[in-house]
Amino acid sequence: MSMFCNQCEQAANGTGCNISGVCGKKPDVAALQDHLIYGLKSLALYADKIGRNAEIDRFTIEGLFTTVTNVDFEPARIGGMIKQCYELKEKAKAAYGSAIANPVADWKPAEDLAGMVNQGEQHGINTQHVNEDIRSVIEILMYGLKGMAAYMDHAMILGRTDDEVMAFFQKALAATTNASAGLMDVVGLAMECGKHNLTVMGLLNAAHTDTYGHPVPTPVQLGTKSGKAILVSGHDLKMLEEILKQTEGKGINIYTHGEMLPAHGYPGLKKYSHLVGNFGGAWQDQAKEFANFPGAIIFNTNCIQRPSDSYTDRLFTWGLVAWPGVKHVDGWDFSAVINKALECPGLPENPGQEILTGFGHNAVLGVADKVIAAVKSGDIKHFFLVGGCDGAKSGRNYYTEFAEKAPKDTVILTLACGKYRFNKLDFGDIGGIPRLLDIGQCNDAYSAIQIAVALAGAFECGVNDLPLSMVLSWYEQKAVVILLTLLHLGIKNIKLGPTLPAFITPNILNFLVENFNIGPITTAEADLKAILG
C-alpha cells in the first residue's frame, strides 16, 4: 500500500511522504484520513444548505482536527468517525429533502475498515482538481480549514462558537468539490479563511482570558521538584485546569511540556501551587526527554510522536489524540493518570534555570508608553517576530542564529514552540523592557497582531510601515492558517522557512511573492542585513 501526504514541512524529499509518514503515519491511517476529509466534504454539501446544526458543526471541527499532523494515528477511531460522518450526512440530506447533483454527495463508506482504507486511497489530495495550481490553492484552503478547526476546537471546549465561522467551514468544504471552480474563486476562499481565523483566534483569546485572566509576565522553572509528577503536553488549557483541580492535595506536581509552557502566565492556572515548572522542550524531542520523566505523561492535542517502549506504560492521550496501544482518557476523569503518577517513582529535587513567559498583548500594551518612548528615543530600533512551529528537519538552527545575531537595540517577540530554539538564552533588556518577549502559544498570534495594530495606531502608520519584521517557521496546518490570517490583514515582507510548503506550485508562489513579497529565509546574516539595511 502506498500513500501521498505533503501537508507538513517535513514532507519526504521536499515533495511528499509516499511510503510512510515522517510523523509516523502509516499508509492505512493516511488513506482513512483522506477518506474522512472526503466524507466531510460530502456532509458539507448538505450542511451548507440546511444552515446551522450544532451536532454537524461540532463533528466537522473534530473531523478536521483529527486529520491535522500528529493527532490521531489509531485506524479504528478514524473508521468510527467515517461511519459517524456518513450518518450525519444522511441526516442532513433528509433535512434538505432532496439529493444534490454532485458525485461527492453520493458518498457512502464501506462496512469494514479495510474497505474504508481502499476507498480512501481513491480520494487522496491529488484527486482534488485536475489543474495543479487550483489543486495547490485547494490544499492551502484545506490546510487552513484544518488549522482553524484546531483553534475552534479549543474555543468550543470553553463554550465559544460563532455561526458565521461555522457557516464558512461548510461553504468552503462544499466549494472544494466544484470541479468548475476557477483559480481566483479558490484564492478568495483561502483569503476568507484567513479572515475567519482572526475571528476564531479572537474567540479563543477571549475564552482564555475570561476564564483564566490575562497572562502576566511569569518566571517558569525548568528544573524539577521532588515528588510524584504528571507531564501535560499539547495546547488545551481547560484540560490542564481539570488535572490541576483533580490533583490538589495529592502530593503530585504538574509540569507543562511544549506548547503548554504559556499556561504558567495565566492567573487562573498559576494559582495552583503544584503547577511547578516546564519539563523538556519542543515536541520533536519528546522521545528522548520523556524517557527521563519518571511520572505519568498525557497529550491533550497534536504533537504526539511514536512513543518509546521506555514510557509507553506511563503515557495517556485525551480528546482527539490517539496512538495504537496507548491508553486513552475519555471525558474529564483523570483518575487513571493520577493513579499511574502515584505508582511511579517521581522526580528528584533539582532546581534549574528560570525563563519568562506571559507577554500577551495585555501585558505588552500595559507598558506601551515605555515601548513607544524607547522607539522614539532610538533605544529600540526594530522589532522581530521570530516564532512558529519547531521541527526535527535540518535548517531550524537558523532561528537560533537569527535571534542571537539580532542587534542589541532590537526586541524579539516570539510564540509557539519555535521559541525553544532560543528561549533559554539571555538577551538582556532595553530600559527594563526584556529583549525577548514570549507571547504564548501558536494561537496567541492574535496577541502579536494586537500588539502590531496598537503600535501602528500609536505611530499613525500601517503595520507594514512599522519597524517590525516577521521571520516565521512553519511545520503543520495551524501555521498555514495563521499565515492566511496575516495575508488577509495585508501584512507583507514575511520571511518563511525552513523550507517553503511542498504543496505550493511555482505559479502560486509567484502570486504570493508579487502580492505579499513573501520570501524564503536564506541565512541569518543576509536576512538581518536585508531587513535592517
Coordinates of C-alpha atoms in Angstrom, one line a residue:
M1 CA 0.0 0.0 0.0
S2 CA 1.3 3.5 -0.9
M3 CA 0.3 6.9 0.3
F4 CA 0.9 10.6 -0.5
C5 CA 1.0 13.3 2.1
N6 CA 2.6 16.7 1.8
Q7 CA 0.8 18.6 4.5
C8 CA 3.7 19.2 6.9
E9 CA 7.1 20.9 6.5
Q10 CA 9.0 17.6 6.8
A11 CA 7.4 16.0 3.7
A12 CA 9.9 13.5 2.4
N13 CA 12.3 14.8 -0.1
G14 CA 10.5 18.1 0.0
T15 CA 7.7 16.7 -2.1
G16 CA 5.6 14.3 0.0
C17 CA 5.7 11.1 2.1
N18 CA 4.8 8.1 -0.1
I19 CA 5.9 5.1 1.9
S20 CA 5.3 6.1 5.5
G21 CA 4.8 9.5 7.1
V22 CA 7.8 11.2 8.7
C23 CA 5.4 11.8 11.5
G24 CA 4.8 8.1 12.0
K25 CA 1.6 7.9 10.0
K26 CA 1.1 4.6 8.2
P27 CA -0.5 4.3 4.7
D28 CA -3.7 2.9 6.1
V29 CA -4.1 5.9 8.5
A30 CA -3.3 8.3 5.7
A31 CA -6.0 6.7 3.5
L32 CA -8.5 6.8 6.3
Q33 CA -7.8 10.4 7.0
D34 CA -8.2 11.2 3.2
H35 CA -11.5 9.3 3.3
L36 CA -12.7 11.2 6.4
I37 CA -11.9 14.5 4.6
Y38 CA -13.9 13.3 1.5
G39 CA -16.8 12.4 3.8
L40 CA -16.7 15.8 5.5
K41 CA -16.9 17.4 2.0
S42 CA -20.0 15.2 1.2
L43 CA -21.5 16.2 4.6
A44 CA -20.8 19.9 3.9
L45 CA -22.7 19.8 0.6
Y46 CA -25.9 19.3 2.6
A47 CA -24.9 21.1 5.8
D48 CA -24.3 24.2 3.7
K49 CA -27.9 24.0 2.5
I50 CA -29.7 23.4 5.8
G51 CA -28.0 26.0 7.9
R52 CA -26.6 25.7 11.4
N53 CA -26.8 22.3 13.1
A54 CA -24.8 22.1 16.4
E55 CA -24.1 18.3 16.1
I56 CA -22.9 18.6 12.5
D57 CA -20.8 21.7 13.1
R58 CA -19.2 20.2 16.2
F59 CA -18.4 17.0 14.3
T60 CA -16.9 18.9 11.4
I61 CA -14.5 20.6 13.7
E62 CA -13.4 17.4 15.3
G63 CA -13.2 15.6 12.0
L64 CA -10.9 18.3 10.5
F65 CA -8.7 18.5 13.6
T66 CA -8.4 14.7 13.7
T67 CA -6.5 14.9 10.3
V68 CA -4.0 17.5 11.4
T69 CA -0.4 16.3 11.7
N70 CA 0.5 14.4 14.8
V71 CA -3.1 14.0 16.2
D72 CA -4.8 10.6 15.6
F73 CA -2.8 7.6 14.5
E74 CA -5.5 5.0 15.5
P75 CA -7.2 3.4 12.5
A76 CA -10.3 2.1 14.3
R77 CA -11.1 5.5 15.8
I78 CA -10.8 7.2 12.4
G79 CA -13.0 4.5 10.9
G80 CA -15.6 5.2 13.6
M81 CA -15.6 8.8 12.7
I82 CA -16.1 8.0 9.0
K83 CA -19.2 6.0 9.9
Q84 CA -20.5 8.8 12.1
C85 CA -19.8 11.3 9.2
Y86 CA -22.0 9.2 6.9
E87 CA -24.8 9.0 9.4
L88 CA -24.8 12.8 9.8
K89 CA -24.6 13.3 6.1
E90 CA -27.8 11.1 5.7
K91 CA -29.5 13.2 8.4
A92 CA -28.6 16.4 6.7
K93 CA -29.7 15.0 3.3
A94 CA -33.1 14.1 4.9
A95 CA -33.4 17.6 6.4
Y96 CA -32.7 19.1 3.0
G97 CA -35.3 17.0 1.4
S98 CA -33.6 16.0 -1.9
A99 CA -30.4 14.7 -3.4
I100 CA -27.7 17.1 -4.6
A101 CA -26.4 16.6 -8.1
N102 CA -22.7 16.2 -7.2
P103 CA -20.8 12.9 -7.3
V104 CA -19.3 13.7 -3.8
A105 CA -22.8 13.9 -2.4
D106 CA -23.3 10.2 -3.3
W107 CA -20.5 9.1 -1.0
K108 CA -21.1 6.0 1.1
P109 CA -18.4 4.3 3.1
A110 CA -17.7 0.6 3.1
E111 CA -18.9 -1.5 6.0
D112 CA -15.4 -2.6 7.2
L113 CA -12.2 -0.8 7.9
A114 CA -10.3 -2.5 5.0
G115 CA -12.9 -1.3 2.6
M116 CA -12.7 2.2 4.0
V117 CA -9.0 2.2 3.5
N118 CA -9.4 1.1 -0.1
Q119 CA -11.9 3.9 -0.7
G120 CA -9.6 6.4 1.0
E121 CA -6.9 5.5 -1.5
Q122 CA -9.1 6.8 -4.3
H123 CA -9.6 10.2 -2.6
G124 CA -6.1 11.5 -1.9
I125 CA -5.1 15.1 -2.2
N126 CA -4.0 14.7 -5.8
T127 CA -7.6 13.9 -6.8
Q128 CA -9.0 17.3 -5.7
H129 CA -8.6 19.0 -9.0
V130 CA -7.0 18.3 -12.4
N131 CA -5.4 21.8 -12.6
E132 CA -2.2 21.8 -10.4
D133 CA -2.4 25.4 -9.5
I134 CA -6.1 25.2 -8.5
R135 CA -5.3 22.0 -6.6
S136 CA -2.4 23.9 -4.8
V137 CA -4.8 26.6 -3.6
I138 CA -7.4 24.0 -2.6
E139 CA -4.7 22.4 -0.5
I140 CA -3.8 25.7 1.1
L141 CA -7.5 26.2 1.8
M142 CA -8.0 22.7 3.2
Y143 CA -4.9 23.1 5.5
G144 CA -6.2 26.4 6.6
L145 CA -9.6 24.9 7.5
K146 CA -7.8 22.1 9.4
G147 CA -5.7 24.7 11.3
M148 CA -8.7 26.9 12.1
A149 CA -10.6 23.8 13.3
A150 CA -7.9 23.1 15.8
Y151 CA -8.3 26.6 17.3
M152 CA -12.1 26.4 17.1
D153 CA -12.0 23.1 19.0
H154 CA -10.3 24.7 22.0
A155 CA -12.7 27.6 21.9
M156 CA -15.7 25.2 21.8
I157 CA -14.3 23.3 24.7
L158 CA -14.6 26.6 26.6
G159 CA -18.1 27.2 25.4
R160 CA -17.4 29.6 22.5
T161 CA -18.6 29.4 18.9
D162 CA -19.6 31.6 16.0
D163 CA -22.3 30.9 13.5
E164 CA -20.7 32.9 10.7
V165 CA -17.5 31.0 11.1
M166 CA -19.3 27.6 11.2
A167 CA -21.2 28.6 8.0
F168 CA -17.9 29.3 6.3
F169 CA -16.5 25.9 7.2
Q170 CA -19.4 24.2 5.4
K171 CA -19.4 26.6 2.5
A172 CA -15.6 26.2 1.9
L173 CA -15.6 22.4 2.2
A174 CA -18.5 22.2 -0.2
A175 CA -16.8 24.6 -2.6
T176 CA -13.8 22.3 -2.9
T177 CA -16.0 19.7 -4.7
N178 CA -16.8 22.1 -7.5
A179 CA -14.8 20.9 -10.5
S180 CA -15.5 24.0 -12.5
A181 CA -14.3 26.5 -9.8
G182 CA -11.8 29.0 -11.1
L183 CA -8.4 29.8 -9.6
M184 CA -9.4 33.1 -8.1
D185 CA -12.6 31.6 -6.7
V186 CA -10.5 29.3 -4.5
V187 CA -7.9 32.1 -3.8
G188 CA -10.8 34.2 -2.5
L189 CA -11.9 31.3 -0.2
A190 CA -8.4 30.9 1.2
M191 CA -8.2 34.7 2.0
E192 CA -11.7 34.5 3.5
C193 CA -10.4 31.6 5.7
G194 CA -7.7 33.9 7.0
K195 CA -10.4 36.5 7.9
H196 CA -12.5 34.0 9.8
N197 CA -9.5 32.6 11.6
L198 CA -8.9 36.0 13.0
T199 CA -12.3 35.8 14.5
V200 CA -11.6 32.3 15.8
M201 CA -8.3 33.4 17.4
G202 CA -10.1 36.3 19.0
L203 CA -12.8 33.9 20.3
L204 CA -10.2 31.7 21.8
N205 CA -8.2 34.6 23.3
A206 CA -11.4 35.9 24.9
A207 CA -12.2 32.4 26.2
H208 CA -8.8 32.0 27.7
T209 CA -8.6 35.5 29.3
D210 CA -12.3 35.5 30.5
T211 CA -11.7 32.1 32.2
Y212 CA -8.1 32.4 33.4
G213 CA -7.3 36.1 33.3
H214 CA -4.9 37.9 31.1
P215 CA -1.4 36.4 31.1
V216 CA 1.2 38.2 33.2
P217 CA 5.0 38.0 32.9
T218 CA 5.9 35.0 34.9
P219 CA 9.2 33.1 35.6
V220 CA 8.9 29.4 34.9
Q221 CA 11.2 26.8 36.5
L222 CA 12.9 24.4 34.1
G223 CA 14.3 22.2 36.9
T224 CA 12.4 19.7 38.9
K225 CA 10.8 19.5 42.3
S226 CA 10.9 16.4 44.5
G227 CA 7.8 14.3 44.3
K228 CA 5.3 12.4 42.1
A229 CA 4.6 14.0 38.8
I230 CA 2.4 14.4 35.7
L231 CA 3.6 15.9 32.5
V232 CA 0.9 17.6 30.3
S233 CA 1.7 18.2 26.7
G234 CA -0.3 19.9 24.0
H235 CA -2.3 23.1 23.9
D236 CA -5.6 22.8 25.8
L237 CA -5.8 24.9 29.0
K238 CA -9.2 23.6 30.2
M239 CA -7.8 20.0 30.3
L240 CA -4.7 21.3 32.3
E241 CA -7.0 23.1 34.7
E242 CA -9.0 19.9 35.3
I243 CA -5.9 17.9 36.0
L244 CA -4.7 20.6 38.4
K245 CA -8.1 20.5 40.2
Q246 CA -8.1 16.7 40.5
T247 CA -4.5 16.5 41.8
E248 CA -4.9 19.2 44.5
G249 CA -3.7 17.9 47.9
K250 CA -2.5 14.5 46.4
G251 CA 1.2 15.3 46.5
I252 CA 1.5 15.3 42.7
N253 CA 3.4 18.0 40.9
I254 CA 2.2 19.1 37.5
Y255 CA 4.7 20.1 34.7
T256 CA 4.0 21.5 31.3
H257 CA 5.6 20.5 28.1
G258 CA 5.9 22.0 24.6
E259 CA 3.1 24.5 23.8
M260 CA 1.7 24.2 27.4
L261 CA 4.5 26.4 28.7
P262 CA 2.5 29.7 28.3
A263 CA -0.1 28.3 30.8
H264 CA 2.2 29.4 33.6
G265 CA 1.3 33.1 32.8
Y266 CA -2.4 32.8 33.4
P267 CA -3.5 33.9 36.9
G268 CA -6.3 31.3 37.0
L269 CA -3.7 28.5 36.4
K270 CA -0.6 29.8 38.1
K271 CA -2.6 30.0 41.4
Y272 CA -2.2 26.2 41.7
S273 CA 1.0 25.8 43.8
H274 CA 1.6 22.3 42.4
L275 CA 2.0 23.7 38.8
V276 CA 5.7 23.7 39.4
G277 CA 7.5 24.1 36.1
N278 CA 8.1 23.1 32.4
F279 CA 9.9 19.9 31.5
G280 CA 11.7 19.5 28.2
G281 CA 11.5 21.5 25.0
A282 CA 9.6 21.3 21.7
W283 CA 7.6 18.3 20.5
Q284 CA 10.2 16.7 18.3
D285 CA 12.5 15.9 21.3
Q286 CA 9.8 14.0 23.3
A287 CA 11.1 10.5 22.7
K288 CA 14.5 11.2 24.4
E289 CA 13.0 13.6 27.0
F290 CA 10.0 11.5 28.1
A291 CA 12.3 8.6 28.8
N292 CA 13.8 10.7 31.6
F293 CA 10.4 11.7 33.1
P294 CA 9.6 9.1 35.8
G295 CA 5.9 10.1 36.1
A296 CA 2.6 9.9 34.1
I297 CA 2.5 11.7 30.7
I298 CA -0.6 12.9 28.9
F299 CA -1.2 14.5 25.5
N300 CA -4.2 16.8 25.0
T301 CA -3.7 17.9 21.4
N302 CA -1.4 17.3 18.4
C303 CA 2.3 16.8 18.6
I304 CA 2.4 13.2 19.7
Q305 CA 5.1 11.0 18.1
R306 CA 5.7 7.3 18.1
P307 CA 6.2 6.5 21.8
S308 CA 9.3 4.7 23.0
D309 CA 8.8 1.4 25.0
S310 CA 10.6 3.1 27.9
Y311 CA 7.5 5.3 28.7
T312 CA 4.5 3.8 26.8
D313 CA 3.1 2.3 30.0
R314 CA 3.1 5.8 31.6
L315 CA 1.6 7.5 28.5
F316 CA -2.0 8.6 28.0
T317 CA -3.9 10.5 25.3
W318 CA -7.1 12.6 25.6
G319 CA -9.5 14.4 23.3
L320 CA -8.8 13.8 19.6
V321 CA -5.3 12.5 20.2
A322 CA -4.7 8.8 19.8
W323 CA -1.9 6.3 19.2
P324 CA -2.4 2.5 18.8
G325 CA -1.8 0.7 22.1
V326 CA -1.7 3.9 24.2
K327 CA -4.3 4.3 27.0
H328 CA -6.9 6.9 26.0
V329 CA -8.9 9.0 28.6
D330 CA -12.4 9.8 27.6
G331 CA -14.1 12.7 29.3
W332 CA -12.8 14.6 32.2
D333 CA -12.0 12.0 34.8
F334 CA -8.2 11.7 35.0
S335 CA -8.1 9.2 37.9
A336 CA -6.2 6.7 35.7
V337 CA -3.5 9.2 35.0
I338 CA -3.3 10.2 38.7
N339 CA -3.1 6.6 39.9
K340 CA -0.3 6.0 37.4
A341 CA 1.6 9.0 38.7
L342 CA 1.2 7.8 42.3
E343 CA 2.7 4.4 41.2
C344 CA 5.7 6.0 39.6
P345 CA 8.9 6.9 41.5
G346 CA 8.6 10.6 40.7
L347 CA 11.3 13.3 40.2
P348 CA 14.2 14.5 42.4
E349 CA 14.8 17.9 43.7
N350 CA 16.9 19.5 41.0
P351 CA 16.3 23.3 40.6
G352 CA 17.3 24.7 37.2
Q353 CA 17.1 27.8 35.0
E354 CA 14.1 30.1 35.0
I355 CA 12.7 31.6 31.8
L356 CA 9.9 34.2 31.3
T357 CA 6.5 33.8 29.7
G358 CA 3.2 35.6 29.8
F359 CA 3.8 38.6 27.5
G360 CA 0.4 38.6 25.9
H361 CA -0.9 41.8 24.3
N362 CA -2.5 43.0 27.5
A363 CA 0.9 42.8 29.3
V364 CA 2.8 44.4 26.5
L365 CA 0.3 47.2 25.8
G366 CA 0.3 47.8 29.6
V367 CA 3.8 49.3 29.1
A368 CA 3.1 50.6 25.6
D369 CA 4.2 54.1 26.7
K370 CA 7.6 52.8 27.6
V371 CA 7.9 50.9 24.4
I372 CA 6.8 53.9 22.3
A373 CA 9.2 56.2 24.1
A374 CA 12.1 53.7 23.6
V375 CA 11.3 53.7 19.8
K376 CA 11.1 57.4 19.6
S377 CA 14.4 57.9 21.5
G378 CA 16.1 55.4 19.3
D379 CA 16.8 52.9 22.1
I380 CA 14.6 50.3 20.2
K381 CA 15.5 50.3 16.5
H382 CA 13.4 47.3 15.4
F383 CA 11.1 44.5 16.4
F384 CA 11.3 41.0 15.1
L385 CA 8.6 38.4 15.4
V386 CA 10.6 35.2 15.4
G387 CA 8.5 32.2 16.0
G388 CA 6.2 29.5 14.8
C389 CA 6.5 25.7 14.8
D390 CA 9.6 23.8 15.6
G391 CA 10.6 20.6 14.0
A392 CA 13.3 18.0 13.6
K393 CA 14.3 18.8 10.0
S394 CA 17.7 20.4 9.5
G395 CA 17.8 24.2 8.9
R396 CA 16.0 25.3 12.0
N397 CA 19.2 26.4 13.7
Y398 CA 18.7 29.4 11.5
Y399 CA 16.2 30.8 14.1
T400 CA 18.7 30.4 16.9
E401 CA 21.3 32.2 14.9
F402 CA 18.9 35.0 13.9
A403 CA 17.9 35.7 17.5
E404 CA 21.5 35.6 18.7
K405 CA 22.7 37.9 15.9
A406 CA 19.8 40.4 16.2
P407 CA 21.3 43.8 17.3
K408 CA 21.2 44.7 21.0
D409 CA 18.8 47.6 20.2
T410 CA 16.1 45.3 18.8
V411 CA 13.3 43.4 20.6
I412 CA 12.3 39.8 19.7
L413 CA 8.7 38.8 20.0
T414 CA 8.2 35.0 19.9
L415 CA 5.4 32.5 20.1
A416 CA 4.6 28.8 19.6
C417 CA 7.2 26.0 20.1
G418 CA 9.7 27.6 17.7
K419 CA 10.8 29.7 20.7
Y420 CA 12.5 26.6 22.2
R421 CA 15.3 27.3 19.7
F422 CA 16.4 30.3 21.8
N423 CA 14.2 30.9 24.8
K424 CA 16.9 29.8 27.3
L425 CA 19.3 32.4 26.1
D426 CA 19.9 35.7 28.0
F427 CA 19.0 38.6 25.7
G428 CA 19.1 41.2 28.4
D429 CA 16.7 44.2 28.3
I430 CA 16.3 47.7 26.9
G431 CA 15.5 50.2 29.7
G432 CA 13.7 47.5 31.7
I433 CA 11.9 46.0 28.7
P434 CA 13.1 42.4 28.1
R435 CA 14.5 41.9 24.6
L436 CA 12.8 38.6 24.4
L437 CA 9.0 38.6 24.9
D438 CA 7.3 35.2 24.9
I439 CA 3.7 36.0 23.7
G440 CA 2.5 32.4 24.1
Q441 CA 1.1 29.5 22.0
C442 CA 0.7 29.4 18.3
N443 CA -2.9 30.6 18.6
D444 CA -1.6 33.6 20.5
A445 CA -0.6 35.0 17.2
Y446 CA -3.7 37.0 17.9
S447 CA -1.8 38.8 20.6
A448 CA 1.1 39.6 18.3
I449 CA -1.4 41.0 15.8
Q450 CA -3.0 43.2 18.5
I451 CA 0.4 44.5 19.5
A452 CA 1.3 45.3 15.9
V453 CA -2.0 47.1 15.3
A454 CA -1.7 49.1 18.6
L455 CA 1.9 50.2 17.6
A456 CA 0.7 51.2 14.2
G457 CA -2.0 53.2 15.8
A458 CA 0.4 54.9 18.1
F459 CA 2.8 55.9 15.3
E460 CA -0.1 56.7 12.9
C461 CA 1.1 54.3 10.2
G462 CA 0.2 51.0 8.7
V463 CA 1.6 47.7 10.1
N464 CA 3.8 47.3 7.1
D465 CA 5.4 50.7 7.8
L466 CA 6.4 49.7 11.4
P467 CA 10.0 48.8 12.3
L468 CA 8.7 45.2 12.6
S469 CA 9.7 42.2 10.6
M470 CA 8.2 38.7 10.7
V471 CA 10.5 35.7 10.4
L472 CA 8.4 32.6 10.8
S473 CA 8.9 28.9 10.9
W474 CA 6.1 26.5 10.0
Y475 CA 5.5 22.8 10.4
E476 CA 1.8 22.0 10.2
Q477 CA -1.6 23.3 9.4
K478 CA -2.1 25.7 12.2
A479 CA 0.8 27.7 10.9
V480 CA -0.8 27.7 7.5
V481 CA -4.0 29.3 8.7
I482 CA -2.0 31.9 10.7
L483 CA -0.2 32.8 7.5
L484 CA -3.6 33.2 5.8
T485 CA -4.7 35.5 8.5
L486 CA -1.6 37.6 8.1
L487 CA -2.2 37.8 4.4
H488 CA -5.8 38.7 5.0
L489 CA -4.6 41.6 7.1
G490 CA -2.3 42.7 4.2
I491 CA 0.9 42.1 6.0
K492 CA 3.8 41.8 3.6
N493 CA 7.5 41.0 3.6
I494 CA 7.2 37.8 5.7
K495 CA 10.2 35.5 5.7
L496 CA 9.2 31.9 5.9
G497 CA 11.2 28.7 6.5
P498 CA 13.0 26.5 6.9
T499 CA 11.6 25.4 3.6
L500 CA 8.6 26.6 1.6
P501 CA 5.5 24.3 1.5
A502 CA 5.7 21.4 -0.9
F503 CA 2.0 22.0 -1.9
I504 CA 2.7 25.5 -3.3
T505 CA 3.3 25.4 -7.1
P506 CA 5.7 27.8 -8.8
N507 CA 2.8 29.9 -10.1
I508 CA 1.1 30.2 -6.7
L509 CA 4.5 31.0 -5.1
N510 CA 4.9 33.8 -7.7
F511 CA 1.4 35.1 -6.8
L512 CA 2.4 35.3 -3.2
V513 CA 5.7 37.0 -4.0
E514 CA 4.1 39.5 -6.3
N515 CA 1.2 40.4 -4.0
F516 CA 2.8 40.0 -0.5
N517 CA 6.6 39.8 -1.1
I518 CA 6.8 36.5 0.9
G519 CA 10.2 35.1 0.7
P520 CA 12.1 32.1 1.9
I521 CA 14.7 32.5 4.7
T522 CA 18.3 32.5 3.5
T523 CA 21.0 33.0 6.2
A524 CA 20.6 34.9 9.4
E525 CA 23.3 37.3 8.4
A526 CA 21.9 38.0 5.0
D527 CA 18.4 38.3 6.2
L528 CA 19.3 40.7 9.0
K529 CA 21.3 42.8 6.6
A530 CA 18.4 42.9 4.1
I531 CA 15.9 43.9 6.8
L532 CA 17.9 46.4 8.7
G533 CA 19.9 47.8 5.7

